[in-house]
Every structure is written in structure tokens, then in C-alpha cells.
PDB file of C-alpha atoms in Angstrom:
ATOM      1  CA  UNK A   4     -12.037  -1.608  10.033  1.00  0.00           C
ATOM      2  CA  UNK A   5      -9.119  -0.123  11.564  1.00  0.00           C
ATOM      3  CA  UNK A   6      -7.626   2.168   9.315  1.00  0.00           C
ATOM      4  CA  UNK A   7      -5.085   5.436   8.632  1.00  0.00           C
ATOM      5  CA  UNK A   8      -6.229   8.543   7.910  1.00  0.00           C
ATOM      6  CA  UNK A   9      -3.818  11.252   6.039  1.00  0.00           C
ATOM      7  CA  UNK A  10      -3.982  14.773   7.527  1.00  0.00           C
ATOM      8  CA  UNK A  11      -3.468  16.961   5.227  1.00  0.00           C
ATOM      9  CA  UNK A  12      -4.918  15.510   2.057  1.00  0.00           C
ATOM     10  CA  UNK A  13      -2.566  17.766   0.004  1.00  0.00           C
ATOM     11  CA  UNK A  14       0.301  19.954   1.307  1.00  0.00           C
ATOM     12  CA  UNK A  15       2.087  22.731  -1.256  1.00  0.00           C
ATOM     13  CA  UNK A  16       5.416  24.165   0.244  1.00  0.00           C
ATOM     14  CA  UNK A  17       8.590  25.580  -0.891  1.00  0.00           C
ATOM     15  CA  UNK A  18      11.820  23.963  -1.386  1.00  0.00           C
ATOM     16  CA  UNK A  19      14.120  23.823   1.746  1.00  0.00           C
ATOM     17  CA  UNK A  20      10.803  23.935   4.166  1.00  0.00           C
ATOM     18  CA  UNK A  21      10.002  21.182   6.584  1.00  0.00           C
ATOM     19  CA  UNK A  22       6.676  19.320   5.500  1.00  0.00           C
ATOM     20  CA  UNK A  23       4.161  17.281   8.024  1.00  0.00           C
ATOM     21  CA  UNK A  24       2.004  15.087   7.709  1.00  0.00           C
ATOM     22  CA  UNK A  25      -0.579  12.949  10.477  1.00  0.00           C
ATOM     23  CA  UNK A  26      -1.802  10.043  10.569  1.00  0.00           C
ATOM     24  CA  UNK A  27      -4.855   8.668  12.717  1.00  0.00           C
ATOM     25  CA  UNK A  28      -5.758   5.156  13.001  1.00  0.00           C
ATOM     26  CA  UNK A  29      -8.548   2.995  14.972  1.00  0.00           C
ATOM     27  CA  UNK A  30      -7.696  -0.142  17.142  1.00  0.00           C
ATOM     28  CA  UNK A  31      -4.429  -1.404  18.916  1.00  0.00           C
ATOM     29  CA  UNK A  32      -0.714  -1.872  16.533  1.00  0.00           C
ATOM     30  CA  UNK A  33       2.084  -4.406  16.268  1.00  0.00           C
ATOM     31  CA  UNK A  34       3.170  -1.309  13.921  1.00  0.00           C
ATOM     32  CA  UNK A  35       3.538   1.934  11.594  1.00  0.00           C
ATOM     33  CA  UNK A  36       4.485   1.974   8.690  1.00  0.00           C
ATOM     34  CA  UNK A  37       5.350   5.284   5.765  1.00  0.00           C
ATOM     35  CA  UNK A  38       5.084   4.432   2.122  1.00  0.00           C
ATOM     36  CA  UNK A  39       5.926   7.070  -0.575  1.00  0.00           C
ATOM     37  CA  UNK A  40       4.466   6.698  -4.248  1.00  0.00           C
ATOM     38  CA  UNK A  41       5.729   8.641  -7.183  1.00  0.00           C
ATOM     39  CA  UNK A  42       3.400   9.511  -9.940  1.00  0.00           C
ATOM     40  CA  UNK A  43       2.323   6.521 -11.814  1.00  0.00           C
ATOM     41  CA  UNK A  44       5.127   4.344  -9.755  1.00  0.00           C
ATOM     42  CA  UNK A  45       4.455   2.017  -6.878  1.00  0.00           C
ATOM     43  CA  UNK A  46       5.008   2.444  -2.979  1.00  0.00           C
ATOM     44  CA  UNK A  47       8.725   2.669  -1.850  1.00  0.00           C
ATOM     45  CA  UNK A  48       8.769   1.717   2.295  1.00  0.00           C
ATOM     46  CA  UNK A  49      10.241   4.541   3.988  1.00  0.00           C
ATOM     47  CA  UNK A  50      10.282   4.043   7.550  1.00  0.00           C
ATOM     48  CA  UNK A  51       8.353   1.648  10.385  1.00  0.00           C
ATOM     49  CA  UNK A  52       8.105   2.299  13.767  1.00  0.00           C
ATOM     50  CA  UNK A  53       7.132  -0.389  16.246  1.00  0.00           C
ATOM     51  CA  UNK A  54       4.340   0.139  19.254  1.00  0.00           C
ATOM     52  CA  UNK A  55       7.114   0.337  21.431  1.00  0.00           C
ATOM     53  CA  UNK A  56       8.794   3.074  20.121  1.00  0.00           C
ATOM     54  CA  UNK A  57       8.034   7.101  20.163  1.00  0.00           C
ATOM     55  CA  UNK A  58      10.618   8.505  17.351  1.00  0.00           C
ATOM     56  CA  UNK A  59      12.495   7.589  14.908  1.00  0.00           C
ATOM     57  CA  UNK A  60      14.848   8.914  12.347  1.00  0.00           C
ATOM     58  CA  UNK A  61      16.079   8.383   9.288  1.00  0.00           C
ATOM     59  CA  UNK A  62      17.986  10.899   6.969  1.00  0.00           C
ATOM     60  CA  UNK A  63      15.892  13.611   6.663  1.00  0.00           C
ATOM     61  CA  UNK A  64      13.139  11.890   7.567  1.00  0.00           C
ATOM     62  CA  UNK A  65      11.440  12.166  11.655  1.00  0.00           C
ATOM     63  CA  UNK A  66       9.203   9.974  12.635  1.00  0.00           C
ATOM     64  CA  UNK A  67       7.313   9.929  15.764  1.00  0.00           C
ATOM     65  CA  UNK A  68       4.068   7.799  16.888  1.00  0.00           C
ATOM     66  CA  UNK A  69       1.725   8.929  20.588  1.00  0.00           C
ATOM     67  CA  UNK A  70      -0.293   5.372  20.807  1.00  0.00           C
ATOM     68  CA  UNK A  71      -2.146   7.135  23.666  1.00  0.00           C
ATOM     69  CA  UNK A  72      -3.548   9.673  20.857  1.00  0.00           C
ATOM     70  CA  UNK A  73      -2.947   6.970  18.041  1.00  0.00           C
ATOM     71  CA  UNK A  74      -1.862   8.729  16.261  1.00  0.00           C
ATOM     72  CA  UNK A  75       1.953   9.536  14.222  1.00  0.00           C
ATOM     73  CA  UNK A  76       3.486  12.296  12.225  1.00  0.00           C
ATOM     74  CA  UNK A  77       5.791  12.143   8.890  1.00  0.00           C
ATOM     75  CA  UNK A  78       8.341  14.920   8.907  1.00  0.00           C
ATOM     76  CA  UNK A  79      10.639  15.550   5.824  1.00  0.00           C
ATOM     77  CA  UNK A  80      12.949  18.721   6.509  1.00  0.00           C
ATOM     78  CA  UNK A  81      14.457  20.039   4.320  1.00  0.00           C
ATOM     79  CA  UNK A  82      12.416  19.762   1.752  1.00  0.00           C
ATOM     80  CA  UNK A  83      13.682  18.934  -1.858  1.00  0.00           C
ATOM     81  CA  UNK A  84      11.449  19.077  -5.434  1.00  0.00           C
ATOM     82  CA  UNK A  85      12.128  15.294  -5.870  1.00  0.00           C
ATOM     83  CA  UNK A  86       9.902  14.700  -2.475  1.00  0.00           C
ATOM     84  CA  UNK A  87       7.133  15.688  -4.259  1.00  0.00           C
ATOM     85  CA  UNK A  88       5.065  12.689  -4.087  1.00  0.00           C
ATOM     86  CA  UNK A  89       1.997  10.887  -2.216  1.00  0.00           C
ATOM     87  CA  UNK A  90       2.407   9.552   1.076  1.00  0.00           C
ATOM     88  CA  UNK A  91       0.766   6.694   3.207  1.00  0.00           C
ATOM     89  CA  UNK A  92       0.795   5.502   6.528  1.00  0.00           C
ATOM     90  CA  UNK A  93       0.023   1.892   7.025  1.00  0.00           C
ATOM     91  CA  UNK A  94      -0.980  -0.143   9.920  1.00  0.00           C
ATOM     92  CA  UNK A  95      -0.574  -3.119  11.160  1.00  0.00           C
ATOM     93  CA  UNK A  96      -2.662  -4.442  14.017  1.00  0.00           C
ATOM     94  CA  UNK A  97      -1.112  -5.837  17.010  1.00  0.00           C
ATOM     95  CA  UNK A  98      -2.674  -9.602  17.211  1.00  0.00           C
ATOM     96  CA  UNK A  99      -3.636 -11.638  15.070  1.00  0.00           C
ATOM     97  CA  UNK A 100      -2.444 -13.174  11.275  1.00  0.00           C
ATOM     98  CA  UNK A 101      -3.846  -9.593   9.653  1.00  0.00           C
ATOM     99  CA  UNK A 102      -2.948  -7.362   6.327  1.00  0.00           C
ATOM    100  CA  UNK A 103      -1.671  -3.750   6.475  1.00  0.00           C
ATOM    101  CA  UNK A 104      -4.296  -0.828   6.059  1.00  0.00           C
ATOM    102  CA  UNK A 105      -3.202   1.932   4.462  1.00  0.00           C
ATOM    103  CA  UNK A 106      -5.184   5.716   4.427  1.00  0.00           C
ATOM    104  CA  UNK A 107      -5.736   7.645   1.740  1.00  0.00           C
ATOM    105  CA  UNK A 108      -2.733   9.498   1.397  1.00  0.00           C
ATOM    106  CA  UNK A 109      -0.860  13.175   1.792  1.00  0.00           C
ATOM    107  CA  UNK A 110       0.170  14.575  -1.717  1.00  0.00           C
ATOM    108  CA  UNK A 111       2.888  16.679  -1.422  1.00  0.00           C
ATOM    109  CA  UNK A 112       4.142  19.310  -3.689  1.00  0.00           C
ATOM    110  CA  UNK A 113       7.510  21.133  -3.237  1.00  0.00           C
ATOM    111  CA  UNK A 114       7.682  23.618  -5.353  1.00  0.00           C
ATOM    112  CA  UNK A 115      11.121  25.306  -6.335  1.00  0.00           C
TER     113      UNK A 115
ATOM    114  CA  UNK B  26      17.748  -8.032  -7.785  1.00  0.00           C
ATOM    115  CA  UNK B  27      14.079  -7.904  -9.646  1.00  0.00           C
ATOM    116  CA  UNK B  28      11.834  -6.151  -8.089  1.00  0.00           C
ATOM    117  CA  UNK B  29       7.852  -6.884  -7.910  1.00  0.00           C
ATOM    118  CA  UNK B  30       6.670  -6.887 -11.691  1.00  0.00           C
ATOM    119  CA  UNK B  31       3.371  -6.385 -12.712  1.00  0.00           C
ATOM    120  CA  UNK B  32       2.032  -6.655 -15.893  1.00  0.00           C
ATOM    121  CA  UNK B  33       0.254  -4.899 -18.120  1.00  0.00           C
ATOM    122  CA  UNK B  34       1.076  -2.020 -16.927  1.00  0.00           C
ATOM    123  CA  UNK B  35      -2.235  -0.477 -18.624  1.00  0.00           C
ATOM    124  CA  UNK B  36      -5.580  -1.905 -19.722  1.00  0.00           C
ATOM    125  CA  UNK B  37      -8.302  -0.653 -21.390  1.00  0.00           C
ATOM    126  CA  UNK B  38     -11.598  -2.491 -21.361  1.00  0.00           C
ATOM    127  CA  UNK B  39     -15.133  -2.300 -22.254  1.00  0.00           C
ATOM    128  CA  UNK B  40     -17.718  -3.604 -19.089  1.00  0.00           C
ATOM    129  CA  UNK B  41     -18.539  -7.074 -19.178  1.00  0.00           C
ATOM    130  CA  UNK B  42     -15.258  -8.257 -20.867  1.00  0.00           C
ATOM    131  CA  UNK B  43     -12.586 -10.370 -18.691  1.00  0.00           C
ATOM    132  CA  UNK B  44      -9.237  -9.360 -17.298  1.00  0.00           C
ATOM    133  CA  UNK B  45      -6.129 -10.896 -16.265  1.00  0.00           C
ATOM    134  CA  UNK B  46      -3.500  -8.828 -13.763  1.00  0.00           C
ATOM    135  CA  UNK B  47      -0.435 -10.877 -12.816  1.00  0.00           C
ATOM    136  CA  UNK B  48       2.629 -10.232 -10.039  1.00  0.00           C
ATOM    137  CA  UNK B  49       6.349 -11.629 -10.319  1.00  0.00           C
ATOM    138  CA  UNK B  50       6.950 -11.480  -6.580  1.00  0.00           C
ATOM    139  CA  UNK B  51      10.334 -10.923  -5.911  1.00  0.00           C
ATOM    140  CA  UNK B  52      11.852 -14.144  -5.752  1.00  0.00           C
ATOM    141  CA  UNK B  53      12.055 -16.168  -2.288  1.00  0.00           C
ATOM    142  CA  UNK B  54       9.173 -13.785  -1.207  1.00  0.00           C
ATOM    143  CA  UNK B  55       6.422 -16.232   0.503  1.00  0.00           C
ATOM    144  CA  UNK B  56       3.968 -13.350   1.067  1.00  0.00           C
ATOM    145  CA  UNK B  57       2.321 -11.678  -2.056  1.00  0.00           C
ATOM    146  CA  UNK B  58      -0.388  -9.213  -1.928  1.00  0.00           C
ATOM    147  CA  UNK B  59      -2.863  -7.369  -3.677  1.00  0.00           C
ATOM    148  CA  UNK B  60      -4.086  -4.112  -3.103  1.00  0.00           C
ATOM    149  CA  UNK B  61      -6.376  -1.882  -5.112  1.00  0.00           C
ATOM    150  CA  UNK B  62      -6.341   2.089  -5.311  1.00  0.00           C
ATOM    151  CA  UNK B  63      -9.661   3.799  -6.917  1.00  0.00           C
ATOM    152  CA  UNK B  64      -8.774   7.395  -7.794  1.00  0.00           C
ATOM    153  CA  UNK B  65      -8.581   9.572  -4.283  1.00  0.00           C
ATOM    154  CA  UNK B  66      -9.931   7.082  -2.224  1.00  0.00           C
ATOM    155  CA  UNK B  67      -7.316   4.682  -0.204  1.00  0.00           C
ATOM    156  CA  UNK B  68      -5.601   1.826  -1.246  1.00  0.00           C
ATOM    157  CA  UNK B  69      -7.729  -1.283   0.097  1.00  0.00           C
ATOM    158  CA  UNK B  70      -6.668  -4.493   0.888  1.00  0.00           C
ATOM    159  CA  UNK B  71      -7.662  -7.133  -0.884  1.00  0.00           C
ATOM    160  CA  UNK B  72      -5.905 -10.512  -0.100  1.00  0.00           C
ATOM    161  CA  UNK B  73      -2.320 -12.000   1.187  1.00  0.00           C
ATOM    162  CA  UNK B  74      -1.383 -15.198  -0.298  1.00  0.00           C
ATOM    163  CA  UNK B  75       1.559 -17.504   1.706  1.00  0.00           C
ATOM    164  CA  UNK B  76       3.172 -19.743  -1.016  1.00  0.00           C
ATOM    165  CA  UNK B  77       0.380 -20.279  -2.633  1.00  0.00           C
ATOM    166  CA  UNK B  78      -2.264 -20.630   0.250  1.00  0.00           C
ATOM    167  CA  UNK B  79      -5.144 -18.249   0.542  1.00  0.00           C
ATOM    168  CA  UNK B  80      -4.419 -16.817   4.322  1.00  0.00           C
ATOM    169  CA  UNK B  81      -7.046 -13.484   3.698  1.00  0.00           C
ATOM    170  CA  UNK B  82      -9.149 -12.487   0.902  1.00  0.00           C
ATOM    171  CA  UNK B  83     -11.593 -10.812   2.927  1.00  0.00           C
ATOM    172  CA  UNK B  84     -10.841  -7.476   0.951  1.00  0.00           C
ATOM    173  CA  UNK B  85     -11.925  -9.190  -2.575  1.00  0.00           C
ATOM    174  CA  UNK B  86     -14.881  -7.084  -3.181  1.00  0.00           C
ATOM    175  CA  UNK B  87     -17.154 -10.346  -4.854  1.00  0.00           C
ATOM    176  CA  UNK B  88     -16.792 -13.241  -6.812  1.00  0.00           C
ATOM    177  CA  UNK B  89     -16.376 -11.636  -9.955  1.00  0.00           C
ATOM    178  CA  UNK B  90     -12.867 -11.692  -8.417  1.00  0.00           C
ATOM    179  CA  UNK B  91     -10.598 -14.933  -8.847  1.00  0.00           C
ATOM    180  CA  UNK B  92      -6.894 -15.129  -7.352  1.00  0.00           C
ATOM    181  CA  UNK B  93      -4.597 -17.464  -7.550  1.00  0.00           C
ATOM    182  CA  UNK B  94      -0.980 -18.329  -7.487  1.00  0.00           C
ATOM    183  CA  UNK B  95      -0.594 -21.560  -8.292  1.00  0.00           C
ATOM    184  CA  UNK B  96       3.467 -23.595  -7.080  1.00  0.00           C
ATOM    185  CA  UNK B  97       3.796 -20.332  -4.415  1.00  0.00           C
ATOM    186  CA  UNK B  98       4.949 -18.155  -7.341  1.00  0.00           C
ATOM    187  CA  UNK B  99       3.577 -15.980  -9.221  1.00  0.00           C
ATOM    188  CA  UNK B 100      -0.147 -14.649  -8.653  1.00  0.00           C
ATOM    189  CA  UNK B 101      -3.101 -13.772 -11.218  1.00  0.00           C
ATOM    190  CA  UNK B 102      -5.960 -11.896 -10.549  1.00  0.00           C
ATOM    191  CA  UNK B 103      -8.606 -12.661 -12.968  1.00  0.00           C
ATOM    192  CA  UNK B 104     -12.215 -10.548 -13.142  1.00  0.00           C
ATOM    193  CA  UNK B 105     -14.651 -11.919 -14.672  1.00  0.00           C
ATOM    194  CA  UNK B 106     -17.144 -10.164 -16.170  1.00  0.00           C
ATOM    195  CA  UNK B 107     -15.509  -6.420 -15.624  1.00  0.00           C
ATOM    196  CA  UNK B 108     -17.710  -3.617 -14.163  1.00  0.00           C
ATOM    197  CA  UNK B 109     -17.255  -0.059 -14.181  1.00  0.00           C
ATOM    198  CA  UNK B 110     -16.305   0.544 -10.372  1.00  0.00           C
ATOM    199  CA  UNK B 111     -13.591  -1.663 -10.859  1.00  0.00           C
ATOM    200  CA  UNK B 112     -11.418   0.573 -12.526  1.00  0.00           C
ATOM    201  CA  UNK B 113      -8.231   1.712 -10.931  1.00  0.00           C
ATOM    202  CA  UNK B 114      -4.739   0.703  -9.810  1.00  0.00           C
ATOM    203  CA  UNK B 115      -3.836  -2.924  -8.657  1.00  0.00           C
ATOM    204  CA  UNK B 116      -0.896  -3.143  -6.907  1.00  0.00           C
ATOM    205  CA  UNK B 117       0.858  -6.034  -5.694  1.00  0.00           C
ATOM    206  CA  UNK B 118       3.837  -6.628  -3.029  1.00  0.00           C
ATOM    207  CA  UNK B 119       5.522  -8.877  -1.879  1.00  0.00           C
ATOM    208  CA  UNK B 120       7.420  -9.471   1.468  1.00  0.00           C
ATOM    209  CA  UNK B 121       9.590 -11.937   2.613  1.00  0.00           C
ATOM    210  CA  UNK B 122       8.327 -12.194   6.061  1.00  0.00           C
ATOM    211  CA  UNK B 123       4.887 -11.452   7.571  1.00  0.00           C
ATOM    212  CA  UNK B 124       5.683 -11.242  11.252  1.00  0.00           C
ATOM    213  CA  UNK B 125       7.088  -8.495  12.848  1.00  0.00           C
ATOM    214  CA  UNK B 126       9.096  -6.500  10.247  1.00  0.00           C
ATOM    215  CA  UNK B 127       6.211  -6.025   7.483  1.00  0.00           C
ATOM    216  CA  UNK B 128       7.434  -4.028   4.776  1.00  0.00           C
ATOM    217  CA  UNK B 129       5.915  -4.537   2.063  1.00  0.00           C
ATOM    218  CA  UNK B 130       7.639  -3.822  -1.524  1.00  0.00           C
ATOM    219  CA  UNK B 131       5.340  -3.503  -3.777  1.00  0.00           C
ATOM    220  CA  UNK B 132       5.309  -3.236  -7.992  1.00  0.00           C
ATOM    221  CA  UNK B 133       4.096  -0.128 -10.088  1.00  0.00           C
ATOM    222  CA  UNK B 134       0.848  -1.159 -10.359  1.00  0.00           C
ATOM    223  CA  UNK B 135      -1.905  -2.161 -13.432  1.00  0.00           C
ATOM    224  CA  UNK B 136      -3.829   0.736 -14.438  1.00  0.00           C
ATOM    225  CA  UNK B 137      -7.283  -1.233 -15.449  1.00  0.00           C
ATOM    226  CA  UNK B 138      -9.982   1.054 -16.669  1.00  0.00           C
ATOM    227  CA  UNK B 139     -13.325  -0.567 -17.672  1.00  0.00           C
ATOM    228  CA  UNK B 140     -15.577   1.752 -20.070  1.00  0.00           C
TER     229      UNK B 140
END
């Protein structure tokens, strides 16, 4: 079954540095989304990129999508301690009435 | 506007007991989803309602799980009888438009611990 796989599983950086997380998937998609989950809270939608888009920005977030490699990356620039959370990519298949499929997530720790 | 709310936030039960989780989606959202995350693993899809109808229940693990959404408003997920492997965090999400947008709004989850 289609599944997003984030890489790395865990990432620890200093405040002010950039954080890059990657996601790979297996089948053709309609769109790919990134979500954040703070400890003990629900998932919050960050950004959506469609299959015909290659790059998208939102504030300090930059997402790229390479459909030929079936991969995406999430870049958080000038990280802050408040960015500490788990980040998940989720994909929606191109055709059919299918749900969002999530991966295991990347645990990001930003040290002040 | 109220977000997706889930109850209870945490439930501890013994193996063989029954637990019912409730989800209130955002008002007006026809689409309601249940997901589950077992510690350290992926967030796994369980099922999808469109209004009161089950659109997709392919992720339901077995017949010990029963989801309902009577009247197309709130939903319940009952586990009966609970087993140890059912422990995890159960997330509910809703969306207005299943289609091209596809953004989901999540509740904070119900943590289930089966002893």
C-alpha cells in the first residue's frame, strides 16, 4: 500500500539553524501535505503541494516535490525552539476515493 | 469556531473491557476520519465517513472495532472487547471538501491504554 516514509526519524539542531526533512512515497499522487504534531496534541496542517507543483513557500517553510523520484522535502529556516515537534508527510492518491496516508514522522528537536 | 473535539482524552481499561471514543467534527464538515497511531509507528487510517455513510472502512483492524456516525454529526468508535494491541492514540479528523483541497483538521486524540 502507498505510504509516506519520512527521513530522518529524528533530528536535533540548534536554534537558528535550518532543518530539512524528507519524505518518499510509492504511488502516483494528487497532492502531498505536511503536518506538525506537538507532543500530546493533534496534527496541524502546514502546507499542501499539488502533483503539478515543484516548490511552495509558506513563511519559514519551503516544500519541494519531485514526482519523478516520488519524494518531497520540508525545509524550516531559522528554526526556533517552538518548532520542536513531530512532522509528518501525507499523500493522497491520484485517482479514486482514497484517504490521506501518513508516514511515521520525523521528530525534530530545536535546542535553544 | 470550535475545532474537532475528542473525548475522552485518555482512557485506561483492562483487556476484555469495552471503550467508546467520541469525536465531534467541525460544524458543517461532511467528511470525518478516524486514524490511529501506535507508539513509534505510522499514523494509520481506520475509516472515513461522508455524512452518515461509511465511505471507506478498509483500515478497520477487525470486527472488534465498530464506528458509527448517526445523523451525520458526531461519531463514535467502540472497541469491544479491547486487546493489548489496541493501545495507541486514536485521532479523529474532519474536512469540508474531500476533493482537491484535502486538508484535514485533527482533534487532539484519545489515548487508549489497555492493560
